[in-house]
Amino acid sequence: MAEKENKLSIIAWSGDLDRIWPVLILSTTAVASGMQASVFFTFWGLFALVKPEVARKTGNNWMQKMLAIYNPGSVKKAKLSKMNFAGAGPKMLSKLAKDYKTPLPGELLEMARDMGVKIIPCQMTMDMLGLKREHLLDGLPEPVGAATALLEMKDAEIQLFV
Amino acid sequence: MAEKENKLSIIAWSGDLDRIWPVLILSTTAVASGMQASVFFTFWGLFALVKPEVARKTGNNWMQKMLAIYNPGSVKKAKLSKMNFAGAGPKMLSKLAKDYKTPLPGELLEMARDMGVKIIPCQMTMDMLGLKREHLLDGLPEPVGAATALLEMKDAEIQLFV
Amino acid sequence: MAEKENKLSIIAWSGDLDRIWPVLILSTTAVASGMQASVFFTFWGLFALVKPEVARKTGNNWMQKMLAIYNPGSVKKAKLSKMNFAGAGPKMLSKLAKDYKTPLPGELLEMARDMGVKIIPCQMTMDMLGLKREHLLDGLPEPVGAATALLEMKDAEIQLFV
């Protein structure tokens, strides 16, 4: 049995802007409060870690390329789960966030990495979506599988699937 | 490190009827089983705590007003995440629930408050969406931020993001 | 207070293929790593446990029958939460999964049961959706309510709502 640590561990499954946002707010707040935090980016969530410059350009075959077109990489291109209005929704929320001094997801991802939130890519998703290490943001730790992700969660006091 | 308590702690992120439902079933069942329960309503979920009489009428600027129109306040106006059919879906599920003696989300929210489920509004969401204390149901505790929400979760035996 | 066990406990609320997938990958991986695993299938998630041969044919009244038509039973008929493209999305992901030797959800559900993942149907959902024991896969344990589901989660080291 794992000894619980003062740690938050999140599985970030969704690539939606409105779900990535709480993932990053919770993990940066955790670290600012003296906790450790780790986030396992998997499935649609992994697209948030793609470099903006290769967005929509990843994939080894037509199926993977099509998935990349509909899920453009990087947090900055993420869509809302509803009220997306062809991009007007995210812009509106970003404007509101700025007016009310809430950091945006793009800034939060950088902050998270600077503050020491452990950002872990999912190996199985990379294989299925045709994403290579060089497509992902520089400086990320090694991609891992589900078994390692479970180990990462076991000793965390707070565990969430977002 | 937090000593775990006999407690359920939920982050209610979604405003969808079919997600608010399990939030309220789980938290009232927890209290009925002798556990404590607290629910942190954030993002779309916060609209569930808006008073019916100000539904669609909140917001300080056109963007916040538009969000309020698409996310009418109060549990009773919540939409399904799918099969909403312009309101026919929620009516159908409500009918089925009544026929099978399952309490409806609106009733469950009142029950939850009567039974002592701690219903906590998210301050950051209130700011971004232009929701004021007087827009929310009477008698709720003070809105809090993410750091307090994490503290609330740390000592809970069961923690969920819904 | 519950003594935590080396166990993963999941509430599988969603019937979407892309959410059932991680539920099954995580629970089978947990068992393969020496943990126990239990999954409580509730709400839309319960349709994943319907026998393929009665898919779209369950329900006692027109409302329940309509829900069954839009949520055809069995994992094999599950839709993606986005990019479903009338079934082309799931086929595409299945093809990618096969090419990259990722087991498909249908195979994973069988594996999960063979490996001893505890698959628990939600009684309240069965009532509301008009699903009977004979509609569900053979050999499942007794359906239970929310109180039992909470007990199942309390002693688990990892708890997720998917």
Short mmCIF file of C-alpha atoms in Angstrom, two decimals:
data_model
loop_
_atom_site.label_atom_id
_atom_site.label_comp_id
_atom_site.label_asym_id
_atom_site.label_seq_id
_atom_site.Cartn_x
_atom_site.Cartn_y
_atom_site.Cartn_z
CA MET A 1 0.00 0.00 0.00
CA ALA A 2 1.18 3.48 -0.92
CA GLU A 3 1.87 6.05 1.79
CA LYS A 4 -0.21 9.09 0.82
CA GLU A 5 1.76 12.23 0.03
CA ASN A 6 0.82 15.89 0.05
CA LYS A 7 0.14 15.70 -3.65
CA LEU A 8 -2.53 16.31 -6.32
CA SER A 9 -2.64 13.91 -9.27
CA ILE A 10 -4.89 14.55 -12.28
CA ILE A 11 -5.72 12.56 -15.41
CA ALA A 12 -6.36 15.22 -18.06
CA TRP A 13 -8.41 13.29 -20.60
CA SER A 14 -10.19 16.20 -22.28
CA GLY A 15 -8.82 18.62 -24.84
CA ASP A 16 -11.63 21.12 -24.22
CA LEU A 17 -10.53 24.57 -23.14
CA ASP A 18 -13.07 24.64 -20.32
CA ARG A 19 -11.69 21.41 -18.87
CA ILE A 20 -7.99 22.15 -19.38
CA TRP A 21 -8.58 25.39 -17.50
CA PRO A 22 -9.54 23.80 -14.15
CA VAL A 23 -6.78 21.18 -14.60
CA LEU A 24 -4.22 23.98 -14.75
CA ILE A 25 -5.82 26.18 -12.09
CA LEU A 26 -6.00 23.27 -9.64
CA SER A 27 -2.47 22.02 -10.30
CA THR A 28 -0.81 25.44 -10.11
CA THR A 29 -2.82 26.33 -7.00
CA ALA A 30 -1.76 23.04 -5.43
CA VAL A 31 1.94 23.78 -6.00
CA ALA A 32 1.48 27.38 -4.78
CA SER A 33 -0.06 25.90 -1.60
CA GLY A 34 2.96 23.69 -0.97
CA MET A 35 1.61 20.47 -2.50
CA GLN A 36 3.20 18.48 -5.29
CA ALA A 37 1.16 18.14 -8.48
CA SER A 38 1.31 15.85 -11.48
CA VAL A 39 -0.92 15.76 -14.55
CA PHE A 40 -1.13 12.80 -16.92
CA PHE A 41 -2.26 14.09 -20.35
CA THR A 42 -4.06 11.36 -22.27
CA PHE A 43 -6.52 10.95 -25.17
CA TRP A 44 -7.86 14.32 -26.42
CA GLY A 45 -5.98 16.01 -23.59
CA LEU A 46 -2.64 15.19 -25.17
CA PHE A 47 -3.29 17.65 -28.01
CA ALA A 48 -2.85 20.43 -25.42
CA LEU A 49 0.85 19.56 -25.27
CA VAL A 50 1.46 19.79 -29.03
CA LYS A 51 3.74 22.63 -30.16
CA PRO A 52 1.75 25.46 -31.78
CA GLU A 53 4.03 25.38 -34.84
CA VAL A 54 3.11 21.78 -35.74
CA ALA A 55 -0.58 22.14 -34.85
CA ARG A 56 -2.79 20.40 -37.45
CA LYS A 57 0.35 18.96 -39.06
CA THR A 58 0.94 15.77 -37.07
CA GLY A 59 0.04 12.17 -37.91
CA ASN A 60 1.53 9.36 -40.01
CA ASN A 61 -1.55 8.46 -42.05
CA TRP A 62 -4.77 10.11 -43.24
CA MET A 63 -6.70 9.08 -40.13
CA GLN A 64 -4.19 10.55 -37.72
CA LYS A 65 -3.86 13.65 -39.90
CA MET A 66 -7.63 14.11 -39.81
CA LEU A 67 -7.71 13.82 -36.02
CA ALA A 68 -4.99 16.48 -35.87
CA ILE A 69 -6.99 18.82 -38.12
CA TYR A 70 -10.05 18.60 -35.86
CA ASN A 71 -7.97 18.83 -32.68
CA PRO A 72 -5.38 21.50 -33.43
CA GLY A 73 -2.51 21.23 -31.01
CA SER A 74 -1.60 23.63 -28.19
CA VAL A 75 -3.81 25.00 -25.45
CA LYS A 76 -4.19 28.24 -27.36
CA LYS A 77 -6.26 26.54 -30.06
CA ALA A 78 -8.44 24.48 -27.70
CA LYS A 79 -12.22 24.70 -28.17
CA LEU A 80 -14.97 24.97 -25.59
CA SER A 81 -17.04 21.85 -24.89
CA LYS A 82 -20.11 23.99 -25.64
CA MET A 83 -20.83 27.53 -26.85
CA ASN A 84 -17.71 27.37 -29.02
CA PHE A 85 -19.37 29.44 -31.77
CA ALA A 86 -16.53 28.83 -34.23
CA GLY A 87 -13.99 30.31 -31.87
CA ALA A 88 -16.01 33.28 -30.55
CA GLY A 89 -16.74 31.47 -27.25
CA PRO A 90 -13.07 30.93 -26.32
CA LYS A 91 -12.26 34.53 -27.28
CA MET A 92 -15.11 35.79 -25.11
CA LEU A 93 -14.02 33.74 -22.11
CA SER A 94 -10.42 34.86 -22.63
CA LYS A 95 -11.55 38.49 -22.67
CA LEU A 96 -13.57 37.97 -19.48
CA ALA A 97 -10.62 36.19 -17.85
CA LYS A 98 -8.29 39.09 -18.69
CA ASP A 99 -10.77 41.68 -17.41
CA TYR A 100 -11.08 39.78 -14.14
CA LYS A 101 -7.37 39.00 -13.89
CA THR A 102 -7.78 35.24 -14.23
CA PRO A 103 -4.74 33.73 -15.96
CA LEU A 104 -5.46 32.11 -19.35
CA PRO A 105 -4.82 28.40 -19.97
CA GLY A 106 -1.85 29.13 -22.26
CA GLU A 107 -0.18 31.22 -19.55
CA LEU A 108 -1.18 28.69 -16.89
CA LEU A 109 0.53 25.84 -18.76
CA GLU A 110 3.79 27.80 -18.82
CA MET A 111 3.35 28.77 -15.16
CA ALA A 112 2.62 25.16 -14.27
CA ARG A 113 5.84 23.99 -15.88
CA ASP A 114 7.89 26.80 -14.29
CA MET A 115 6.42 26.06 -10.87
CA GLY A 116 7.25 22.38 -11.11
CA VAL A 117 3.92 20.75 -11.94
CA LYS A 118 4.87 17.37 -13.43
CA ILE A 119 3.33 17.24 -16.95
CA ILE A 120 3.31 13.63 -18.18
CA PRO A 121 2.38 12.59 -21.76
CA CYS A 122 0.57 9.28 -22.34
CA GLN A 123 2.59 6.88 -24.51
CA MET A 124 -0.39 4.86 -25.78
CA THR A 125 -2.15 8.02 -26.99
CA MET A 126 1.02 9.22 -28.75
CA ASP A 127 1.16 5.93 -30.65
CA MET A 128 -2.51 5.96 -31.61
CA LEU A 129 -2.53 9.59 -32.70
CA GLY A 130 0.82 9.48 -34.44
CA LEU A 131 2.41 12.08 -32.17
CA LYS A 132 6.19 12.00 -31.77
CA ARG A 133 8.36 13.46 -29.02
CA GLU A 134 9.41 16.32 -31.29
CA HIS A 135 5.74 17.30 -31.82
CA LEU A 136 5.29 17.89 -28.09
CA LEU A 137 6.50 20.89 -26.11
CA ASP A 138 10.21 20.74 -25.33
CA GLY A 139 11.44 19.62 -21.95
CA LEU A 140 8.58 17.29 -21.02
CA PRO A 141 9.43 14.11 -19.09
CA GLU A 142 9.34 10.70 -20.79
CA PRO A 143 5.86 9.54 -21.90
CA VAL A 144 4.50 6.74 -19.73
CA GLY A 145 1.74 4.13 -19.87
CA ALA A 146 -1.33 3.55 -17.73
CA ALA A 147 0.52 1.43 -15.15
CA THR A 148 2.91 4.26 -14.34
CA ALA A 149 0.02 6.75 -14.29
CA LEU A 150 -1.73 4.60 -11.67
CA LEU A 151 1.44 4.48 -9.55
CA GLU A 152 1.61 8.28 -9.80
CA MET A 153 -1.97 8.53 -8.48
CA LYS A 154 -1.69 5.98 -5.69
CA ASP A 155 0.37 8.09 -3.35
CA ALA A 156 -1.56 11.31 -4.05
CA GLU A 157 -3.91 12.69 -1.43
CA ILE A 158 -6.17 14.14 -4.13
CA GLN A 159 -6.87 12.32 -7.42
CA LEU A 160 -9.12 13.57 -10.18
CA PHE A 161 -10.17 12.53 -13.69
CA VAL A 162 -11.05 15.69 -15.63
CA MET B 1 -0.60 15.78 5.65
CA ALA B 2 -4.36 15.74 6.11
CA GLU B 3 -5.98 13.10 8.31
CA LYS B 4 -8.68 11.57 6.12
CA GLU B 5 -12.25 12.05 7.35
CA ASN B 6 -15.43 10.13 6.68
CA LYS B 7 -16.32 12.61 3.96
CA LEU B 8 -17.19 12.94 0.28
CA SER B 9 -15.91 16.00 -1.57
CA ILE B 10 -17.01 16.79 -5.13
CA ILE B 11 -16.01 19.43 -7.67
CA ALA B 12 -19.20 20.08 -9.66
CA TRP B 13 -17.80 21.58 -12.85
CA SER B 14 -20.67 20.77 -15.21
CA GLY B 15 -24.01 22.54 -15.53
CA ASP B 16 -25.56 19.60 -17.39
CA LEU B 17 -28.63 18.08 -15.79
CA ASP B 18 -27.28 14.56 -16.24
CA ARG B 19 -24.09 15.42 -14.34
CA ILE B 20 -25.70 17.55 -11.61
CA TRP B 21 -27.96 14.60 -10.91
CA PRO B 22 -25.21 12.16 -9.80
CA VAL B 23 -23.52 14.99 -7.88
CA LEU B 24 -26.66 15.43 -5.81
CA ILE B 25 -27.53 11.74 -5.52
CA LEU B 26 -24.02 10.91 -4.31
CA SER B 27 -23.78 13.80 -1.84
CA THR B 28 -27.22 13.26 -0.29
CA THR B 29 -26.63 9.50 -0.12
CA ALA B 30 -23.30 10.15 1.58
CA VAL B 31 -24.92 12.28 4.29
CA ALA B 32 -27.75 9.77 4.70
CA SER B 33 -25.05 7.11 5.24
CA GLY B 34 -23.41 9.12 8.02
CA MET B 35 -20.67 10.74 5.96
CA GLN B 36 -20.03 14.45 5.60
CA ALA B 37 -20.33 15.87 2.08
CA SER B 38 -19.20 19.07 0.41
CA VAL B 39 -19.66 20.18 -3.19
CA PHE B 40 -17.64 22.98 -4.80
CA PHE B 41 -19.70 24.43 -7.67
CA THR B 42 -17.42 25.92 -10.31
CA PHE B 43 -17.48 26.93 -13.99
CA TRP B 44 -20.72 25.86 -15.75
CA GLY B 45 -21.76 24.13 -12.53
CA LEU B 46 -22.19 27.44 -10.74
CA PHE B 47 -25.24 28.28 -12.85
CA ALA B 48 -27.07 25.51 -10.94
CA LEU B 49 -26.96 27.74 -7.85
CA VAL B 50 -28.52 30.80 -9.52
CA LYS B 51 -31.97 31.79 -8.25
CA PRO B 52 -34.70 30.85 -10.73
CA GLU B 53 -36.07 34.42 -10.65
CA VAL B 54 -32.84 35.94 -12.01
CA ALA B 55 -32.15 33.15 -14.49
CA ARG B 56 -30.94 34.53 -17.84
CA LYS B 57 -30.74 38.01 -16.25
CA THR B 58 -27.28 38.03 -14.69
CA GLY B 59 -24.03 39.55 -15.99
CA ASN B 60 -22.40 43.01 -16.05
CA ASN B 61 -21.62 43.20 -19.77
CA TRP B 62 -22.87 41.72 -23.05
CA MET B 63 -20.52 38.74 -22.84
CA GLN B 64 -21.61 37.72 -19.37
CA LYS B 65 -25.26 38.37 -20.30
CA MET B 66 -24.89 36.07 -23.31
CA LEU B 67 -23.38 33.31 -21.18
CA ALA B 68 -26.36 33.66 -18.84
CA ILE B 69 -28.83 33.36 -21.71
CA TYR B 70 -27.26 30.11 -22.90
CA ASN B 71 -26.89 28.77 -19.36
CA PRO B 72 -30.11 29.72 -17.62
CA GLY B 73 -29.70 29.59 -13.89
CA SER B 74 -31.18 27.05 -11.44
CA VAL B 75 -31.11 23.29 -11.62
CA LYS B 76 -34.65 23.28 -12.98
CA LYS B 77 -33.53 24.82 -16.26
CA ALA B 78 -30.43 22.67 -16.72
CA LYS B 79 -30.02 20.88 -20.06
CA LEU B 80 -28.89 17.35 -20.81
CA SER B 81 -25.36 16.89 -22.18
CA LYS B 82 -26.95 14.99 -25.07
CA MET B 83 -30.47 14.15 -26.26
CA ASN B 84 -31.65 17.53 -24.97
CA PHE B 85 -34.13 17.91 -27.89
CA ALA B 86 -34.91 21.54 -26.99
CA GLY B 87 -36.03 20.59 -23.52
CA ALA B 88 -37.94 17.39 -24.33
CA GLY B 89 -35.08 15.20 -23.08
CA PRO B 90 -35.00 16.68 -19.57
CA LYS B 91 -38.82 16.47 -19.36
CA MET B 92 -38.71 12.84 -20.41
CA LEU B 93 -36.08 11.95 -17.83
CA SER B 94 -38.01 13.87 -15.17
CA LYS B 95 -41.15 11.92 -16.02
CA LEU B 96 -39.25 8.63 -15.85
CA ALA B 97 -37.68 9.67 -12.55
CA LYS B 98 -41.08 10.45 -11.06
CA ASP B 99 -42.57 7.18 -12.30
CA TYR B 100 -39.71 5.28 -10.70
CA LYS B 101 -39.67 7.40 -7.53
CA THR B 102 -36.19 8.84 -8.16
CA PRO B 103 -35.96 12.36 -6.72
CA LEU B 104 -35.41 15.13 -9.27
CA PRO B 105 -32.30 17.33 -9.21
CA GLY B 106 -34.33 20.38 -8.09
CA GLU B 107 -35.72 18.47 -5.11
CA LEU B 108 -32.33 16.91 -4.45
CA LEU B 109 -30.64 20.31 -4.20
CA GLU B 110 -33.11 21.39 -1.52
CA MET B 111 -32.76 18.03 0.25
CA ALA B 112 -28.99 18.33 0.09
CA ARG B 113 -29.06 21.74 1.77
CA ASP B 114 -31.58 20.61 4.41
CA MET B 115 -29.49 17.52 5.19
CA GLY B 116 -26.33 19.55 5.62
CA VAL B 117 -24.41 18.97 2.40
CA LYS B 118 -21.96 21.88 2.22
CA ILE B 119 -22.66 23.73 -1.05
CA ILE B 120 -19.69 26.00 -1.88
CA PRO B 121 -19.70 28.57 -4.73
CA CYS B 122 -16.45 29.28 -6.63
CA GLN B 123 -15.34 32.92 -6.30
CA MET B 124 -13.28 33.03 -9.50
CA THR B 125 -16.23 31.76 -11.56
CA MET B 126 -18.56 34.34 -9.97
CA ASP B 127 -16.15 37.10 -11.02
CA MET B 128 -15.74 35.82 -14.59
CA LEU B 129 -19.45 35.24 -15.14
CA GLY B 130 -20.58 38.42 -13.41
CA LEU B 131 -22.58 36.58 -10.74
CA LYS B 132 -23.14 38.34 -7.43
CA ARG B 133 -24.03 36.91 -4.05
CA GLU B 134 -27.62 38.12 -4.44
CA HIS B 135 -27.95 36.15 -7.71
CA LEU B 136 -27.22 32.88 -5.90
CA LEU B 137 -29.61 30.93 -3.69
CA ASP B 138 -29.97 32.41 -0.22
CA GLY B 139 -28.09 30.99 2.71
CA LEU B 140 -25.06 29.61 0.85
CA PRO B 141 -21.67 29.80 2.58
CA GLU B 142 -19.04 32.34 1.45
CA PRO B 143 -17.63 31.73 -2.05
CA VAL B 144 -14.05 30.43 -1.97
CA GLY B 145 -11.14 30.02 -4.37
CA ALA B 146 -9.29 26.96 -5.65
CA ALA B 147 -6.87 26.84 -2.70
CA THR B 148 -9.72 26.46 -0.21
CA ALA B 149 -11.42 23.92 -2.48
CA LEU B 150 -8.24 21.81 -2.45
CA LEU B 151 -8.09 21.99 1.35
CA GLU B 152 -11.72 20.84 1.45
CA MET B 153 -10.81 17.82 -0.70
CA LYS B 154 -7.61 16.83 1.06
CA ASP B 155 -9.22 15.40 4.16
CA ALA B 156 -12.04 13.66 2.26
CA GLU B 157 -12.00 9.88 1.90
CA ILE B 158 -13.75 10.13 -1.48
CA GLN B 159 -12.99 12.90 -3.98
CA LEU B 160 -14.58 13.28 -7.39
CA PHE B 161 -14.53 15.73 -10.30
CA VAL B 162 -17.89 15.53 -12.07
CA MET C 1 -13.24 5.28 8.74
CA ALA C 2 -12.33 2.87 5.99
CA GLU C 3 -8.86 1.31 5.84
CA LYS C 4 -7.59 2.06 2.33
CA GLU C 5 -6.93 -0.96 0.16
CA ASN C 6 -4.72 -1.48 -2.87
CA LYS C 7 -7.72 -0.86 -5.10
CA LEU C 8 -9.02 1.30 -7.94
CA SER C 9 -12.70 2.24 -7.89
CA ILE C 10 -14.36 4.00 -10.83
CA ILE C 11 -17.82 5.45 -11.43
CA ALA C 12 -18.41 4.97 -15.16
CA TRP C 13 -21.11 7.55 -15.85
CA SER C 14 -20.53 8.06 -19.57
CA GLY C 15 -21.59 5.83 -22.44
CA ASP C 16 -19.16 7.50 -24.85
CA LEU C 17 -16.62 5.20 -26.46
CA ASP C 18 -13.78 7.60 -25.69
CA ARG C 19 -14.60 7.57 -21.98
CA ILE C 20 -15.38 3.83 -21.65
CA TRP C 21 -11.97 3.20 -23.18
CA PRO C 22 -9.91 4.78 -20.35
CA VAL C 23 -12.27 3.19 -17.77
CA LEU C 24 -11.37 -0.23 -19.14
CA ILE C 25 -7.68 0.48 -19.75
CA LEU C 26 -7.25 1.79 -16.21
CA SER C 27 -9.18 -1.02 -14.52
CA THR C 28 -7.49 -3.84 -16.45
CA THR C 29 -4.07 -2.24 -15.95
CA ALA C 30 -4.80 -1.94 -12.23
CA VAL C 31 -5.58 -5.66 -11.94
CA ALA C 32 -2.54 -6.55 -14.06
CA SER C 33 -0.45 -4.50 -11.60
CA GLY C 34 -1.75 -6.43 -8.62
CA MET C 35 -4.49 -4.00 -7.53
CA GLN C 36 -8.15 -4.79 -7.14
CA ALA C 37 -10.53 -2.86 -9.38
CA SER C 38 -14.25 -2.19 -9.35
CA VAL C 39 -16.34 -0.18 -11.80
CA PHE C 40 -19.86 1.08 -11.01
CA PHE C 41 -21.71 1.57 -14.33
CA THR C 42 -24.40 4.22 -13.97
CA PHE C 43 -26.49 6.57 -16.14
CA TRP C 44 -25.41 6.53 -19.82
CA GLY C 45 -22.56 4.20 -18.82
CA LEU C 46 -24.96 1.38 -18.08
CA PHE C 47 -25.81 0.99 -21.77
CA ALA C 48 -22.26 -0.40 -22.22
CA LEU C 49 -23.36 -3.50 -20.28
CA VAL C 50 -26.41 -4.23 -22.47
CA LYS C 51 -26.24 -7.44 -24.50
CA PRO C 52 -25.61 -6.71 -28.20
CA GLU C 53 -28.62 -8.86 -29.19
CA VAL C 54 -31.11 -6.67 -27.32
CA ALA C 55 -29.45 -3.37 -28.23
CA ARG C 56 -32.06 -0.72 -29.16
CA LYS C 57 -34.81 -3.09 -28.03
CA THR C 58 -35.02 -2.39 -24.28
CA GLY C 59 -37.49 -0.24 -22.35
CA ASN C 60 -41.04 -0.61 -21.00
CA ASN C 61 -42.56 2.55 -22.50
CA TRP C 62 -41.99 4.87 -25.44
CA MET C 63 -39.64 7.11 -23.47
CA GLN C 64 -37.36 4.30 -22.38
CA LYS C 65 -37.52 2.78 -25.87
CA MET C 66 -36.45 6.10 -27.37
CA LEU C 67 -33.51 6.36 -24.96
CA ALA C 68 -32.48 2.85 -26.02
CA ILE C 69 -32.62 3.78 -29.71
CA TYR C 70 -30.31 6.74 -29.20
CA ASN C 71 -28.01 4.79 -26.88
CA PRO C 72 -27.69 1.38 -28.48
CA GLY C 73 -26.47 -1.14 -25.97
CA SER C 74 -23.04 -2.82 -25.83
CA VAL C 75 -19.62 -1.25 -25.96
CA LYS C 76 -19.33 -2.15 -29.62
CA LYS C 77 -22.04 0.34 -30.59
CA ALA C 78 -20.80 3.19 -28.37
CA LYS C 79 -20.31 6.59 -30.00
CA LEU C 80 -17.51 9.10 -29.62
CA SER C 81 -18.22 12.21 -27.54
CA LYS C 82 -17.05 14.23 -30.55
CA MET C 83 -15.95 13.53 -34.12
CA ASN C 84 -18.43 10.64 -34.28
CA PHE C 85 -19.22 11.35 -37.96
CA ALA C 86 -22.13 8.89 -38.01
CA GLY C 87 -19.90 6.04 -36.93
CA ALA C 88 -16.81 6.81 -39.03
CA GLY C 89 -14.97 8.24 -36.00
CA PRO C 90 -15.24 5.09 -33.89
CA LYS C 91 -14.24 2.93 -36.90
CA MET C 92 -11.22 5.15 -37.50
CA LEU C 93 -10.09 4.96 -33.88
CA SER C 94 -10.63 1.20 -33.85
CA LYS C 95 -8.48 0.87 -36.95
CA LEU C 96 -5.76 3.01 -35.37
CA ALA C 97 -5.98 1.00 -32.15
CA LYS C 98 -5.55 -2.26 -34.05
CA ASP C 99 -2.61 -0.92 -36.05
CA TYR C 100 -0.91 0.15 -32.84
CA LYS C 101 -1.89 -2.99 -30.92
CA THR C 102 -4.11 -1.17 -28.41
CA PRO C 103 -6.95 -3.46 -27.31
CA LEU C 104 -10.45 -2.26 -28.28
CA PRO C 105 -13.09 -1.46 -25.65
CA GLY C 106 -15.16 -4.54 -26.57
CA GLU C 107 -12.15 -6.83 -26.03
CA LEU C 108 -11.17 -4.89 -22.92
CA LEU C 109 -14.57 -5.42 -21.32
CA GLU C 110 -14.21 -9.18 -21.77
CA MET C 111 -10.62 -9.07 -20.52
CA ALA C 112 -11.71 -7.00 -17.53
CA ARG C 113 -14.30 -9.60 -16.55
CA ASP C 114 -11.89 -12.50 -17.09
CA MET C 115 -9.23 -10.78 -15.02
CA GLY C 116 -11.60 -10.16 -12.13
CA VAL C 117 -12.48 -6.49 -12.46
CA LYS C 118 -15.73 -6.12 -10.50
CA ILE C 119 -18.35 -4.74 -12.93
CA ILE C 120 -21.32 -3.37 -10.94
CA PRO C 121 -24.61 -2.20 -12.55
CA CYS C 122 -26.52 0.71 -10.97
CA GLN C 123 -30.01 -0.30 -9.80
CA MET C 124 -31.53 3.18 -9.98
CA THR C 125 -30.44 3.59 -13.61
CA MET C 126 -31.85 0.17 -14.50
CA ASP C 127 -35.23 1.24 -13.11
CA MET C 128 -35.25 4.62 -14.86
CA LEU C 129 -34.14 3.23 -18.22
CA GLY C 130 -36.30 0.13 -18.08
CA LEU C 131 -33.36 -2.27 -18.20
CA LYS C 132 -33.84 -5.72 -16.70
CA ARG C 133 -31.24 -8.22 -15.50
CA GLU C 134 -31.75 -10.33 -18.62
CA HIS C 135 -30.91 -7.31 -20.83
CA LEU C 136 -27.46 -7.04 -19.26
CA LEU C 137 -24.46 -9.26 -19.95
CA ASP C 138 -24.67 -12.62 -18.21
CA GLY C 139 -22.80 -13.23 -15.01
CA LEU C 140 -22.69 -9.68 -13.64
CA PRO C 141 -23.01 -9.22 -9.88
CA GLU C 142 -26.25 -7.90 -8.33
CA PRO C 143 -27.09 -4.28 -9.22
CA VAL C 144 -26.59 -1.91 -6.30
CA GLY C 145 -27.55 1.63 -5.31
CA ALA C 146 -25.51 4.74 -4.62
CA ALA C 147 -24.94 3.89 -0.94
CA THR C 148 -23.20 0.62 -1.82
CA ALA C 149 -21.24 2.36 -4.57
CA LEU C 150 -19.91 4.85 -2.02
CA LEU C 151 -18.89 2.01 0.32
CA GLU C 152 -17.07 0.41 -2.61
CA MET C 153 -15.14 3.66 -3.18
CA LYS C 154 -14.30 4.44 0.43
CA ASP C 155 -11.65 1.80 0.87
CA ALA C 156 -10.09 2.34 -2.57
CA GLU C 157 -6.73 4.07 -2.84
CA ILE C 158 -7.69 5.55 -6.21
CA GLN C 159 -11.21 6.80 -6.98
CA LEU C 160 -12.32 8.33 -10.25
CA PHE C 161 -15.54 9.62 -11.84
CA VAL C 162 -15.23 9.21 -15.60
#
